[in-house]
Amino acid sequence: MSSAINLEYLKNQVRKNIGKKVVVKADKGRNKIITKTGIIENVFPSLFTIKVVNEFDQERTVSYTYTDLLTSTVELQIC
């Protein structure tokens, strides 16, 4: 399977799960992995956004690219 087909598949999977709760594991480098729980908020052609509540009980919107998913820099788990 080519990477273009995989990328379209990932976009469709994220699009189908808008509004659902997810667990995000992001590799920030140097053995630093951040885990957050949030809701898929929007889907755009190059990226998608997730609304999370941080450790201070404030809502934040974080964005990730589909390439992050393809390269396993970011992992999404649908709850």
PDB file of C-alpha atoms in Angstrom, residues 12-21 39-44 48-49 78:
ATOM      1  CA  ASN A  12     -11.108   9.139   6.872  1.00  0.00           C
ATOM      2  CA  GLN A  13     -10.700   7.335  10.210  1.00  0.00           C
ATOM      3  CA  VAL A  14     -10.163  10.615  12.076  1.00  0.00           C
ATOM      4  CA  ARG A  15     -13.080  12.239  10.214  1.00  0.00           C
ATOM      5  CA  LYS A  16     -15.410   9.353  11.177  1.00  0.00           C
ATOM      6  CA  ASN A  17     -14.570   9.837  14.854  1.00  0.00           C
ATOM      7  CA  ILE A  18     -15.215  13.591  15.223  1.00  0.00           C
ATOM      8  CA  GLY A  19     -16.778  14.243  18.623  1.00  0.00           C
ATOM      9  CA  LYS A  20     -15.490  11.010  20.138  1.00  0.00           C
ATOM     10  CA  LYS A  21     -13.215  10.763  23.145  1.00  0.00           C
ATOM     11  CA  ILE A  39     -12.242  14.930  22.054  1.00  0.00           C
ATOM     12  CA  ILE A  40     -11.620  15.174  18.304  1.00  0.00           C
ATOM     13  CA  GLU A  41     -12.927  18.615  17.485  1.00  0.00           C
ATOM     14  CA  ASN A  42     -12.177  19.489  13.842  1.00  0.00           C
ATOM     15  CA  VAL A  43     -10.696  17.909  10.755  1.00  0.00           C
ATOM     16  CA  PHE A  44      -8.852  19.961   8.150  1.00  0.00           C
ATOM     17  CA  PHE A  48      -6.865  17.757  12.954  1.00  0.00           C
ATOM     18  CA  THR A  49      -7.565  19.314  16.344  1.00  0.00           C
ATOM     19  CA  ILE A  78     -10.579   5.806  20.406  1.00  0.00           C
TER      20      ILE A  78
END
